Amino acid sequence: MKIEKEWFKCVVSMLLVQVFASGMQILSRVILMEGTSIFALIAYRHVVAAVCVAPFAFYFERGRAKKFRSCSIWFWLFLNASVGITLAMGLFYYGLRDTSATYAVNFLSLVPIFTFIISIIFRMERVRLERWTGKIKTCGAIMCVGGALTSGLYKGKEFYIDIGQSGHHNHTVTVEAYKTNMLRGTLFLVGSCFSYTAWFIVQVKLLEIFPFKYWGTMLTCIIASVQATIVGLCLDCRKVTWSLKWNLQLMTIIYSGALASAATFCLIYWAIAIKGPAYPTMFNPLTLIFVAISEAILLGEPIRLGILLGMVLILMGLYSFLWGKGKEIECLVGASGEGSTSMATESAGVHSTAIVVPTLSPSNGVLGVEKIERC
């Protein structure tokens, strides 16, 4: 009975994570279409996230202030915020504004594949096609790339879920943006994927010298907020751009910082501690489905056949890739004789600050690939 309750709690917590992420994508899409400044959104969101994570940092990791004296730690924290939030999230929001939430989330699902490819290019990971895990990972990566090409190049028939006139009005606005800025938005999203890939590599280095997840998350959020403020003021310093009112923009900022960042981070780390680092990644592709349905119902966005086919290929490929990578991690833990605690810590660090990415996983980092000889 106890095991069943634990299993139920883990499933519900991971479903909540996907609901939070999906809601954030839809809300962000709406306010960006209304003209909200991208860097103002990033700055305010991460102020809220830092405030929400701060109590955990001071309670669970108190007495660690002396660890901040090293210049190298601040350098990697600054780089972590620059690459993973200011640049990657900024590009993603530009792409989200120019395309659609469903299309953008499709690209986010490719981040582990981009990381896998970059790791191979820089010889941080080796493709072992003679191993069955290597074959599964490679096939999954190919399917994901094929799915991205399908959703981007093939439009096909459109399907609508019409609910009232307001949905029709929103549909007109979003479709116009889809037709006009699709190419530009795709380029932004591809750039975002590469930025997130570089960010995971940066986090591996940061975790080696600064393994404090709550402090690392809070400080990264603070630094990113300052960076986004500076960039945003350089682009648009008008008072109206940075003023907050009791509207959907303020709700999105609080929602993104409190639920989609801080609460999600805690739920993911709790699930990792119980089920292991590969468990949360099994639920990440559900965001694709939640966003597609929500956007069609709430915003009147058409569900295109090309995006549906691409989504299916990406889901199948991503699950294949993550399953193969999960088996490699199991072999790694067994071969090294290490417990799951260090692995969970490393994975939680990867999840920590980019909850905008629904596909964050331990497979995004490079975890001792040289030891996976026996798989």
PDB file of C-alpha atoms in Angstrom, residues 86 233 362:
ATOM      1  CA  THR A  86      19.450  35.489 -21.064  1.00  0.00           C
ATOM      2  CA  LEU A 233      16.780  48.708 -21.197  1.00  0.00           C
ATOM      3  CA  PRO A 362      20.419  13.840 -16.986  1.00  0.00           C
TER       4      PRO A 362
END
